[in-house]
PDB file of C-alpha atoms in Angstrom:
ATOM      1  CA  MET A 222     163.849  39.872  89.920  1.00  0.00           C
ATOM      2  CA  THR A 223     160.519  40.908  88.477  1.00  0.00           C
ATOM      3  CA  THR A 224     158.358  43.762  89.698  1.00  0.00           C
ATOM      4  CA  ALA A 225     155.819  41.299  91.113  1.00  0.00           C
ATOM      5  CA  ASN A 226     158.528  39.649  93.230  1.00  0.00           C
ATOM      6  CA  LYS A 227     159.706  43.026  94.508  1.00  0.00           C
ATOM      7  CA  LEU A 228     156.154  43.972  95.504  1.00  0.00           C
ATOM      8  CA  THR A 229     155.732  40.652  97.334  1.00  0.00           C
ATOM      9  CA  ILE A 230     158.935  41.203  99.319  1.00  0.00           C
ATOM     10  CA  MET A 231     157.809  44.739 100.153  1.00  0.00           C
ATOM     11  CA  ARG A 232     154.455  43.459 101.435  1.00  0.00           C
ATOM     12  CA  ILE A 233     156.200  40.907 103.644  1.00  0.00           C
ATOM     13  CA  ALA A 234     158.472  43.601 105.038  1.00  0.00           C
ATOM     14  CA  LEU A 235     155.462  45.799 105.854  1.00  0.00           C
ATOM     15  CA  ILE A 236     153.630  43.120 107.872  1.00  0.00           C
ATOM     16  CA  PRO A 237     155.079  44.278 111.247  1.00  0.00           C
ATOM     17  CA  VAL A 238     154.080  47.843 110.424  1.00  0.00           C
ATOM     18  CA  PHE A 239     150.503  46.816 109.719  1.00  0.00           C
ATOM     19  CA  LEU A 240     150.361  44.796 112.941  1.00  0.00           C
ATOM     20  CA  VAL A 241     151.420  47.837 114.954  1.00  0.00           C
ATOM     21  CA  VAL A 242     148.851  49.998 113.192  1.00  0.00           C
ATOM     22  CA  LEU A 243     146.062  47.476 113.777  1.00  0.00           C
ATOM     23  CA  TYR A 244     146.739  46.668 117.449  1.00  0.00           C
ATOM     24  CA  LEU A 245     147.873  50.004 118.863  1.00  0.00           C
ATOM     25  CA  ASP A 246     145.367  52.803 119.310  1.00  0.00           C
ATOM     26  CA  PHE A 247     146.932  56.134 118.440  1.00  0.00           C
ATOM     27  CA  ALA A 248     146.088  59.160 116.326  1.00  0.00           C
ATOM     28  CA  GLY A 249     145.821  58.092 112.698  1.00  0.00           C
ATOM     29  CA  ALA A 250     145.709  54.366 113.469  1.00  0.00           C
ATOM     30  CA  ARG A 251     142.533  53.982 111.424  1.00  0.00           C
ATOM     31  CA  TRP A 252     144.009  55.788 108.434  1.00  0.00           C
ATOM     32  CA  TRP A 253     144.794  52.554 106.558  1.00  0.00           C
ATOM     33  CA  ALA A 254     141.237  51.251 106.874  1.00  0.00           C
ATOM     34  CA  GLN A 255     139.888  54.585 105.675  1.00  0.00           C
ATOM     35  CA  MET A 256     142.265  54.533 102.730  1.00  0.00           C
ATOM     36  CA  GLN A 257     141.021  51.065 101.780  1.00  0.00           C
ATOM     37  CA  ILE A 258     137.423  52.282 101.661  1.00  0.00           C
ATOM     38  CA  LYS A 259     138.449  55.395  99.721  1.00  0.00           C
ATOM     39  CA  ALA A 260     140.335  53.199  97.243  1.00  0.00           C
ATOM     40  CA  GLY A 261     137.265  50.996  96.899  1.00  0.00           C
ATOM     41  CA  PHE A 262     135.049  53.996  96.162  1.00  0.00           C
ATOM     42  CA  LYS A 263     137.587  55.322  93.676  1.00  0.00           C
ATOM     43  CA  LYS A 264     137.701  51.979  91.876  1.00  0.00           C
ATOM     44  CA  GLU A 265     133.904  51.729  91.647  1.00  0.00           C
ATOM     45  CA  TRP A 266     133.485  55.364  90.622  1.00  0.00           C
ATOM     46  CA  PHE A 267     135.999  55.074  87.782  1.00  0.00           C
ATOM     47  CA  GLN A 268     134.409  51.850  86.637  1.00  0.00           C
ATOM     48  CA  PHE A 269     130.980  53.450  86.881  1.00  0.00           C
ATOM     49  CA  SER A 270     131.573  56.926  85.474  1.00  0.00           C
ATOM     50  CA  ARG A 271     134.145  56.187  82.759  1.00  0.00           C
ATOM     51  CA  THR A 272     131.956  53.613  81.076  1.00  0.00           C
ATOM     52  CA  PHE A 273     128.412  53.719  79.725  1.00  0.00           C
ATOM     53  CA  ARG A 274     126.948  52.532  83.043  1.00  0.00           C
ATOM     54  CA  LEU A 275     126.236  55.921  84.613  1.00  0.00           C
ATOM     55  CA  TRP A 276     124.718  57.373  81.443  1.00  0.00           C
ATOM     56  CA  GLY A 277     122.877  54.127  80.840  1.00  0.00           C
ATOM     57  CA  ILE A 278     121.106  54.339  84.201  1.00  0.00           C
ATOM     58  CA  LEU A 279     120.219  57.997  83.567  1.00  0.00           C
ATOM     59  CA  ILE A 280     118.802  57.153  80.156  1.00  0.00           C
ATOM     60  CA  ALA A 281     116.954  54.087  81.481  1.00  0.00           C
ATOM     61  CA  THR A 282     115.079  56.195  84.031  1.00  0.00           C
ATOM     62  CA  VAL A 283     114.721  59.709  82.609  1.00  0.00           C
ATOM     63  CA  SER A 284     113.734  58.505  79.137  1.00  0.00           C
ATOM     64  CA  PHE A 285     110.593  56.803  80.469  1.00  0.00           C
ATOM     65  CA  SER A 286     109.682  59.837  82.575  1.00  0.00           C
ATOM     66  CA  LEU A 287     109.650  61.937  79.398  1.00  0.00           C
ATOM     67  CA  ALA A 288     108.514  59.462  76.755  1.00  0.00           C
ATOM     68  CA  ASP A 289     105.508  57.963  78.537  1.00  0.00           C
ATOM     69  CA  PRO A 290     103.608  61.203  79.274  1.00  0.00           C
ATOM     70  CA  LEU A 291     104.354  62.558  75.791  1.00  0.00           C
ATOM     71  CA  MET A 292     103.222  59.309  74.173  1.00  0.00           C
ATOM     72  CA  TYR A 293      99.946  59.263  76.123  1.00  0.00           C
ATOM     73  CA  TRP A 294      99.415  62.952  75.367  1.00  0.00           C
ATOM     74  CA  ALA A 295      99.863  62.270  71.644  1.00  0.00           C
ATOM     75  CA  MET A 296      97.463  59.325  71.838  1.00  0.00           C
ATOM     76  CA  ASN A 297      94.927  61.503  73.638  1.00  0.00           C
ATOM     77  CA  ALA A 298      95.219  64.149  70.917  1.00  0.00           C
ATOM     78  CA  LEU A 299      94.759  61.499  68.248  1.00  0.00           C
ATOM     79  CA  LEU A 300      91.697  60.050  69.947  1.00  0.00           C
ATOM     80  CA  GLY A 301      90.299  63.537  70.374  1.00  0.00           C
ATOM     81  CA  SER A 302      90.512  64.087  66.640  1.00  0.00           C
ATOM     82  CA  LEU A 303      88.707  60.801  66.024  1.00  0.00           C
ATOM     83  CA  THR A 304      85.720  61.885  68.099  1.00  0.00           C
ATOM     84  CA  ASP A 305      84.891  64.415  65.387  1.00  0.00           C
ATOM     85  CA  THR A 306      84.448  61.655  62.784  1.00  0.00           C
ATOM     86  CA  ASP A 307      81.767  59.068  62.225  1.00  0.00           C
ATOM     87  CA  MET A 308      84.230  56.217  62.607  1.00  0.00           C
ATOM     88  CA  TYR A 309      82.316  54.574  65.408  1.00  0.00           C
ATOM     89  CA  GLY A 310      78.951  55.262  63.861  1.00  0.00           C
ATOM     90  CA  SER A 311      79.464  52.369  61.463  1.00  0.00           C
ATOM     91  CA  ILE A 312      80.086  50.073  64.443  1.00  0.00           C
ATOM     92  CA  GLY A 313      76.908  50.956  66.249  1.00  0.00           C
ATOM     93  CA  GLY A 314      77.275  54.531  67.387  1.00  0.00           C
ATOM     94  CA  ALA A 315      77.027  53.585  71.069  1.00  0.00           C
ATOM     95  CA  VAL A 316      80.688  53.931  71.860  1.00  0.00           C
ATOM     96  CA  ASP A 317      82.021  57.264  72.973  1.00  0.00           C
ATOM     97  CA  ILE A 318      85.803  57.302  72.514  1.00  0.00           C
ATOM     98  CA  GLU A 319      86.315  60.259  74.769  1.00  0.00           C
ATOM     99  CA  ASN A 320      84.499  58.661  77.688  1.00  0.00           C
ATOM    100  CA  SER A 321      85.731  55.105  77.227  1.00  0.00           C
ATOM    101  CA  LEU A 322      89.439  55.820  76.682  1.00  0.00           C
ATOM    102  CA  GLY A 323      89.808  59.251  78.238  1.00  0.00           C
ATOM    103  CA  MET A 324      90.581  57.791  81.652  1.00  0.00           C
ATOM    104  CA  LEU A 325      93.504  55.878  80.146  1.00  0.00           C
ATOM    105  CA  PHE A 326      95.062  58.416  77.800  1.00  0.00           C
ATOM    106  CA  GLY A 327      93.804  61.733  79.178  1.00  0.00           C
ATOM    107  CA  ASN A 328      94.030  61.315  82.960  1.00  0.00           C
ATOM    108  CA  ALA A 329      97.144  62.602  84.698  1.00  0.00           C
ATOM    109  CA  GLY A 330      96.926  60.072  87.531  1.00  0.00           C
ATOM    110  CA  SER A 331      96.577  57.107  85.187  1.00  0.00           C
ATOM    111  CA  VAL A 332      99.455  58.235  82.980  1.00  0.00           C
ATOM    112  CA  PHE A 333     101.648  58.890  86.024  1.00  0.00           C
ATOM    113  CA  ALA A 334     100.884  55.395  87.339  1.00  0.00           C
ATOM    114  CA  GLY A 335     101.762  53.905  83.957  1.00  0.00           C
ATOM    115  CA  THR A 336     105.097  55.694  83.965  1.00  0.00           C
ATOM    116  CA  MET A 337     105.826  54.442  87.474  1.00  0.00           C
ATOM    117  CA  ALA A 338     105.061  50.899  86.301  1.00  0.00           C
ATOM    118  CA  ASP A 339     107.664  51.283  83.562  1.00  0.00           C
ATOM    119  CA  LEU A 340     110.203  52.608  86.058  1.00  0.00           C
ATOM    120  CA  CYS A 341     109.581  49.661  88.407  1.00  0.00           C
ATOM    121  CA  ALA A 342     109.814  47.058  85.639  1.00  0.00           C
ATOM    122  CA  THR A 343     111.445  47.963  82.318  1.00  0.00           C
ATOM    123  CA  SER A 344     113.876  50.510  83.758  1.00  0.00           C
ATOM    124  CA  LEU A 345     115.018  48.019  86.393  1.00  0.00           C
ATOM    125  CA  LEU A 346     115.546  45.369  83.722  1.00  0.00           C
ATOM    126  CA  ILE A 347     117.795  47.756  81.778  1.00  0.00           C
ATOM    127  CA  ILE A 348     119.639  48.713  84.976  1.00  0.00           C
ATOM    128  CA  MET A 349     120.268  45.050  85.803  1.00  0.00           C
ATOM    129  CA  LEU A 350     121.715  44.469  82.346  1.00  0.00           C
ATOM    130  CA  ILE A 351     123.946  47.541  82.696  1.00  0.00           C
ATOM    131  CA  LEU A 352     125.240  46.499  86.138  1.00  0.00           C
ATOM    132  CA  MET A 353     125.976  42.863  85.311  1.00  0.00           C
ATOM    133  CA  SER A 354     129.753  43.364  85.454  1.00  0.00           C
ATOM    134  CA  PRO A 355     130.048  45.029  88.906  1.00  0.00           C
ATOM    135  CA  CYS A 356     127.234  42.830  90.274  1.00  0.00           C
ATOM    136  CA  GLY A 357     128.924  39.488  89.778  1.00  0.00           C
ATOM    137  CA  GLY A 358     130.432  39.577  86.301  1.00  0.00           C
ATOM    138  CA  GLU A 359     133.889  40.537  87.513  1.00  0.00           C
ATOM    139  CA  GLN A 360     133.921  37.545  89.887  1.00  0.00           C
ATOM    140  CA  LYS A 361     133.064  35.280  86.983  1.00  0.00           C
ATOM    141  CA  LYS A 362     135.978  36.772  85.025  1.00  0.00           C
ATOM    142  CA  ARG A 363     138.277  36.373  88.041  1.00  0.00           C
ATOM    143  CA  ALA A 364     138.663  40.132  88.367  1.00  0.00           C
ATOM    144  CA  THR A 365     138.079  39.709  92.100  1.00  0.00           C
ATOM    145  CA  ILE A 366     141.764  38.718  92.288  1.00  0.00           C
ATOM    146  CA  ILE A 367     142.687  42.326  91.507  1.00  0.00           C
ATOM    147  CA  PRO A 368     141.197  43.991  94.630  1.00  0.00           C
ATOM    148  CA  SER A 369     142.612  41.181  96.798  1.00  0.00           C
ATOM    149  CA  CYS A 370     146.137  41.754  95.477  1.00  0.00           C
ATOM    150  CA  SER A 371     145.717  45.530  95.696  1.00  0.00           C
ATOM    151  CA  GLY A 372     145.172  45.454  99.444  1.00  0.00           C
ATOM    152  CA  LEU A 373     141.370  45.765  99.475  1.00  0.00           C
ATOM    153  CA  ASP A 374     139.638  43.542 102.006  1.00  0.00           C
ATOM    154  CA  THR A 375     136.186  42.132 101.305  1.00  0.00           C
ATOM    155  CA  PHE A 376     134.339  44.819 103.263  1.00  0.00           C
ATOM    156  CA  SER A 377     136.161  47.650 101.481  1.00  0.00           C
ATOM    157  CA  TYR A 378     135.442  45.922  98.185  1.00  0.00           C
ATOM    158  CA  LEU A 379     131.695  45.545  98.802  1.00  0.00           C
ATOM    159  CA  ILE A 380     130.656  48.673 100.707  1.00  0.00           C
ATOM    160  CA  PRO A 381     131.308  51.062  97.766  1.00  0.00           C
ATOM    161  CA  LYS A 382     129.087  48.900  95.548  1.00  0.00           C
ATOM    162  CA  TYR A 383     126.197  48.990  98.022  1.00  0.00           C
ATOM    163  CA  VAL A 384     126.496  52.742  98.469  1.00  0.00           C
ATOM    164  CA  MET A 385     127.121  53.790  94.882  1.00  0.00           C
ATOM    165  CA  TYR A 386     124.796  51.668  92.751  1.00  0.00           C
ATOM    166  CA  PRO A 387     121.586  51.533  94.855  1.00  0.00           C
ATOM    167  CA  GLY A 388     122.209  55.178  95.767  1.00  0.00           C
ATOM    168  CA  THR A 389     122.464  56.196  92.131  1.00  0.00           C
ATOM    169  CA  VAL A 390     119.329  54.222  91.266  1.00  0.00           C
ATOM    170  CA  PHE A 391     117.499  55.887  94.163  1.00  0.00           C
ATOM    171  CA  VAL A 392     118.450  59.413  93.071  1.00  0.00           C
ATOM    172  CA  THR A 393     117.754  58.884  89.364  1.00  0.00           C
ATOM    173  CA  GLY A 394     114.493  57.055  90.078  1.00  0.00           C
ATOM    174  CA  PHE A 395     113.321  59.830  92.389  1.00  0.00           C
ATOM    175  CA  LEU A 396     114.161  62.562  89.884  1.00  0.00           C
ATOM    176  CA  ALA A 397     112.595  60.629  87.008  1.00  0.00           C
ATOM    177  CA  ALA A 398     109.360  60.153  88.948  1.00  0.00           C
ATOM    178  CA  LEU A 399     109.265  63.860  89.845  1.00  0.00           C
ATOM    179  CA  ILE A 400     109.778  64.827  86.210  1.00  0.00           C
ATOM    180  CA  SER A 401     107.024  62.451  85.142  1.00  0.00           C
ATOM    181  CA  GLY A 402     104.577  63.754  87.749  1.00  0.00           C
ATOM    182  CA  GLY A 403     105.174  67.368  86.797  1.00  0.00           C
ATOM    183  CA  LEU A 404     104.897  66.611  83.092  1.00  0.00           C
ATOM    184  CA  CYS A 405     101.648  64.680  83.564  1.00  0.00           C
ATOM    185  CA  ASN A 406     100.071  67.549  85.469  1.00  0.00           C
ATOM    186  CA  LEU A 407     101.265  69.955  82.801  1.00  0.00           C
ATOM    187  CA  LEU A 408      99.963  67.979  79.820  1.00  0.00           C
ATOM    188  CA  PHE A 409      96.640  66.691  81.187  1.00  0.00           C
ATOM    189  CA  THR A 410      93.791  68.585  82.767  1.00  0.00           C
ATOM    190  CA  ASP A 411      91.827  65.664  84.233  1.00  0.00           C
ATOM    191  CA  GLY A 412      92.876  63.724  87.320  1.00  0.00           C
ATOM    192  CA  LYS A 413      95.753  65.979  88.327  1.00  0.00           C
ATOM    193  CA  VAL A 414      98.002  64.609  91.056  1.00  0.00           C
ATOM    194  CA  SER A 415      98.745  66.860  94.018  1.00  0.00           C
ATOM    195  CA  GLY A 416     102.331  67.895  94.683  1.00  0.00           C
ATOM    196  CA  GLY A 417     102.429  65.958  97.937  1.00  0.00           C
ATOM    197  CA  MET A 418     101.304  62.737  96.260  1.00  0.00           C
ATOM    198  CA  VAL A 419     103.862  63.232  93.480  1.00  0.00           C
ATOM    199  CA  LEU A 420     106.635  63.599  96.068  1.00  0.00           C
ATOM    200  CA  LEU A 421     105.437  60.591  98.063  1.00  0.00           C
ATOM    201  CA  GLY A 422     105.030  58.458  94.953  1.00  0.00           C
ATOM    202  CA  ALA A 423     108.494  59.433  93.709  1.00  0.00           C
ATOM    203  CA  PHE A 424     110.030  58.581  97.078  1.00  0.00           C
ATOM    204  CA  LEU A 425     108.310  55.185  97.292  1.00  0.00           C
ATOM    205  CA  CYS A 426     109.300  54.367  93.727  1.00  0.00           C
ATOM    206  CA  ALA A 427     112.927  55.314  94.441  1.00  0.00           C
ATOM    207  CA  VAL A 428     113.002  53.218  97.636  1.00  0.00           C
ATOM    208  CA  TYR A 429     111.642  50.189  95.799  1.00  0.00           C
ATOM    209  CA  MET A 430     114.121  50.596  92.924  1.00  0.00           C
ATOM    210  CA  ALA A 431     117.066  50.905  95.332  1.00  0.00           C
ATOM    211  CA  PHE A 432     115.832  47.871  97.308  1.00  0.00           C
ATOM    212  CA  PHE A 433     115.463  45.840  94.122  1.00  0.00           C
ATOM    213  CA  THR A 434     118.976  46.832  93.006  1.00  0.00           C
ATOM    214  CA  ALA A 435     120.496  45.855  96.370  1.00  0.00           C
ATOM    215  CA  VAL A 436     118.848  42.422  96.296  1.00  0.00           C
ATOM    216  CA  TYR A 437     119.907  41.868  92.686  1.00  0.00           C
ATOM    217  CA  MET A 438     123.452  42.937  93.511  1.00  0.00           C
ATOM    218  CA  SER A 439     123.670  40.580  96.485  1.00  0.00           C
ATOM    219  CA  ILE A 440     122.458  37.505  94.629  1.00  0.00           C
ATOM    220  CA  GLY A 441     124.651  38.338  91.637  1.00  0.00           C
ATOM    221  CA  LEU A 442     127.757  38.844  93.779  1.00  0.00           C
ATOM    222  CA  PHE A 443     127.593  35.655  95.805  1.00  0.00           C
ATOM    223  CA  THR A 444     126.526  33.480  92.867  1.00  0.00           C
ATOM    224  CA  SER A 445     128.760  35.133  90.217  1.00  0.00           C
ATOM    225  CA  ARG A 446     125.958  34.520  87.698  1.00  0.00           C
ATOM    226  CA  PRO A 447     124.445  37.964  86.997  1.00  0.00           C
ATOM    227  CA  GLY A 448     122.795  36.894  83.731  1.00  0.00           C
ATOM    228  CA  VAL A 449     120.792  34.116  85.368  1.00  0.00           C
ATOM    229  CA  VAL A 450     119.971  36.392  88.302  1.00  0.00           C
ATOM    230  CA  THR A 451     118.648  39.081  85.936  1.00  0.00           C
ATOM    231  CA  VAL A 452     116.112  36.674  84.448  1.00  0.00           C
ATOM    232  CA  PHE A 453     115.267  35.284  87.873  1.00  0.00           C
ATOM    233  CA  MET A 454     114.661  38.728  89.387  1.00  0.00           C
ATOM    234  CA  TYR A 455     112.638  40.120  86.482  1.00  0.00           C
ATOM    235  CA  VAL A 456     110.333  37.116  86.229  1.00  0.00           C
ATOM    236  CA  GLY A 457     110.362  36.228  89.914  1.00  0.00           C
ATOM    237  CA  VAL A 458     109.069  39.568  91.188  1.00  0.00           C
ATOM    238  CA  SER A 459     105.958  39.361  89.015  1.00  0.00           C
ATOM    239  CA  ILE A 460     105.300  35.767  90.079  1.00  0.00           C
ATOM    240  CA  VAL A 461     105.772  36.559  93.772  1.00  0.00           C
ATOM    241  CA  GLN A 462     103.473  39.556  93.529  1.00  0.00           C
ATOM    242  CA  MET A 463     100.789  37.462  91.820  1.00  0.00           C
ATOM    243  CA  ILE A 464     101.041  34.843  94.567  1.00  0.00           C
ATOM    244  CA  LEU A 465     100.793  37.487  97.291  1.00  0.00           C
ATOM    245  CA  MET A 466      97.773  39.067  95.615  1.00  0.00           C
ATOM    246  CA  SER A 467      96.043  35.672  95.324  1.00  0.00           C
ATOM    247  CA  LEU A 468      96.608  35.152  99.051  1.00  0.00           C
ATOM    248  CA  ASP A 469      95.410  38.709  99.797  1.00  0.00           C
ATOM    249  CA  LEU A 470      98.827  39.621 101.229  1.00  0.00           C
ATOM    250  CA  THR A 471      99.237  42.973  99.551  1.00  0.00           C
ATOM    251  CA  LYS A 472     100.368  45.074 102.516  1.00  0.00           C
ATOM    252  CA  PHE A 473     103.228  45.358 104.990  1.00  0.00           C
ATOM    253  CA  HIS A 474     106.096  44.224 102.769  1.00  0.00           C
ATOM    254  CA  PRO A 475     108.466  45.860 100.222  1.00  0.00           C
ATOM    255  CA  LEU A 476     106.337  44.898  97.220  1.00  0.00           C
ATOM    256  CA  THR A 477     103.578  47.042  98.726  1.00  0.00           C
ATOM    257  CA  LEU A 478     105.522  50.093  97.559  1.00  0.00           C
ATOM    258  CA  ARG A 479     105.447  48.817  93.982  1.00  0.00           C
ATOM    259  CA  SER A 480     101.720  48.057  94.127  1.00  0.00           C
ATOM    260  CA  LEU A 481     100.945  51.522  95.425  1.00  0.00           C
ATOM    261  CA  VAL A 482     102.929  53.550  92.903  1.00  0.00           C
ATOM    262  CA  ILE A 483     101.760  51.662  89.799  1.00  0.00           C
ATOM    263  CA  GLY A 484      98.151  52.647  90.310  1.00  0.00           C
ATOM    264  CA  GLU A 485      96.549  52.313  93.719  1.00  0.00           C
ATOM    265  CA  MET A 486      97.911  55.590  95.086  1.00  0.00           C
ATOM    266  CA  PHE A 487      96.407  57.693  92.319  1.00  0.00           C
ATOM    267  CA  ARG A 488      92.829  56.482  92.464  1.00  0.00           C
ATOM    268  CA  ASP A 489      90.087  58.772  93.699  1.00  0.00           C
ATOM    269  CA  ASP A 490      89.171  56.402  96.561  1.00  0.00           C
ATOM    270  CA  PHE A 491      92.728  56.129  97.925  1.00  0.00           C
ATOM    271  CA  VAL A 492      93.075  57.217 101.570  1.00  0.00           C
ATOM    272  CA  LEU A 493      96.639  57.854 102.667  1.00  0.00           C
ATOM    273  CA  ALA A 494      95.880  57.515 106.385  1.00  0.00           C
ATOM    274  CA  ASP A 495      94.587  53.964 105.883  1.00  0.00           C
ATOM    275  CA  ASN A 496      97.808  52.948 104.145  1.00  0.00           C
ATOM    276  CA  ALA A 497     100.347  54.891 106.223  1.00  0.00           C
ATOM    277  CA  ALA A 498     101.284  51.927 108.425  1.00  0.00           C
ATOM    278  CA  SER A 499     101.764  49.658 105.424  1.00  0.00           C
ATOM    279  CA  ILE A 500     103.957  52.251 103.703  1.00  0.00           C
ATOM    280  CA  ILE A 501     106.158  52.735 106.766  1.00  0.00           C
ATOM    281  CA  VAL A 502     106.575  48.977 107.291  1.00  0.00           C
ATOM    282  CA  GLY A 503     107.390  48.524 103.605  1.00  0.00           C
ATOM    283  CA  ILE A 504     110.116  51.188 103.725  1.00  0.00           C
ATOM    284  CA  VAL A 505     111.625  49.824 106.958  1.00  0.00           C
ATOM    285  CA  LEU A 506     111.609  46.242 105.688  1.00  0.00           C
ATOM    286  CA  SER A 507     113.248  47.351 102.450  1.00  0.00           C
ATOM    287  CA  LEU A 508     116.122  48.910 104.396  1.00  0.00           C
ATOM    288  CA  VAL A 509     116.441  45.964 106.788  1.00  0.00           C
ATOM    289  CA  ILE A 510     116.447  43.365 104.010  1.00  0.00           C
ATOM    290  CA  ALA A 511     119.010  45.369 102.021  1.00  0.00           C
ATOM    291  CA  VAL A 512     121.349  45.444 105.051  1.00  0.00           C
ATOM    292  CA  MET A 513     120.797  41.729 105.674  1.00  0.00           C
ATOM    293  CA  MET A 514     121.616  40.959 102.045  1.00  0.00           C
ATOM    294  CA  PHE A 515     124.849  42.943 102.380  1.00  0.00           C
ATOM    295  CA  VAL A 516     125.861  40.946 105.466  1.00  0.00           C
ATOM    296  CA  LEU A 517     125.000  37.685 103.716  1.00  0.00           C
ATOM    297  CA  THR A 518     127.022  38.667 100.636  1.00  0.00           C
ATOM    298  CA  LEU A 519     129.973  39.672 102.812  1.00  0.00           C
ATOM    299  CA  SER A 520     129.921  36.293 104.567  1.00  0.00           C
ATOM    300  CA  VAL A 521     129.614  34.299 101.340  1.00  0.00           C
ATOM    301  CA  ILE A 522     132.413  36.114  99.517  1.00  0.00           C
ATOM    302  CA  LYS A 523     134.706  35.863 102.547  1.00  0.00           C
ATOM    303  CA  SER A 524     134.212  32.108 102.561  1.00  0.00           C
ATOM    304  CA  LYS A 525     135.113  31.710  98.873  1.00  0.00           C
ATOM    305  CA  LYS A 526     138.521  30.373  97.954  1.00  0.00           C
ATOM    306  CA  ILE A 527     139.950  31.575  94.671  1.00  0.00           C
ATOM    307  CA  ASN A 528     141.531  28.862  92.533  1.00  0.00           C
ATOM    308  CA  ASN A 529     143.523  30.008  89.503  1.00  0.00           C
ATOM    309  CA  GLN A 530     144.049  26.557  87.993  1.00  0.00           C
ATOM    310  CA  GLU A 531     142.404  26.356  84.595  1.00  0.00           C
ATOM    311  CA  ASP A 532     141.227  22.751  85.010  1.00  0.00           C
ATOM    312  CA  LYS A 533     139.384  23.423  88.258  1.00  0.00           C
ATOM    313  CA  PRO A 534     136.419  25.582  89.280  1.00  0.00           C
ATOM    314  CA  GLU A 535     137.146  29.207  89.934  1.00  0.00           C
ATOM    315  CA  PHE A 536     136.090  29.055  93.596  1.00  0.00           C
TER     316      PHE A 536
END
């Protein structure tokens, strides 16, 4: 008798025990359910921390928070040295480099907004590529059989993913935005961003990044096609935002957070009180949609039937 057969017989013998635990309410009756969730978190944490994924997310966020301000600072220094030459005199002498490009390369608010744009676009693209395996790739490779045979139910399999990955993206995005804001104020003298606006911008950026990750994870998990979903999400967000802007629907939805942090918040004419309602609605809708996507993913995965025959579809 093989080990697999022995484990199957043991599971059958334990069925009455599980029934008693599930239907009788006594001290410790919920211990098994708690152990399932703990096992799910342990599985995801090992898969996350013992691979390049955790460091990849840190690099994808923190690198932009450091590189962008330093790059703009270097460009500003280079342009400042050019103002001492007669380079533009041969073109007409009417162009003042310092005035025409100073707002782009020498303004703390503009540089901070540019960094936030990279965090909300390029960083998220890298994060999606890093998380392809836990966000649908393991279903495609039939690894979903493993948690089913290990005693993990669908809820205990999914809840660690929705806590760990969006939570990590939220924390790293928030810290990266704070680092960028402080570095911009340190390197540039014009257009400094107040501490309160840096904190608010970092929080909104982190909420949007976590929301984006949760939506990406949901679609990837119930389609088992994370590569296609990565392209769809990266291109689709820009298209949807362009459509909303053409229809003048720029407020009161999750994409409002993205629009604010990539530039609008750090303009001189921005009034926080006029946008407070839109910000609150955007945050609430982000949380509500993320929860709804989790419920939808749970329902879809529960309805899937795994088929191990090589000549038939996986589900």
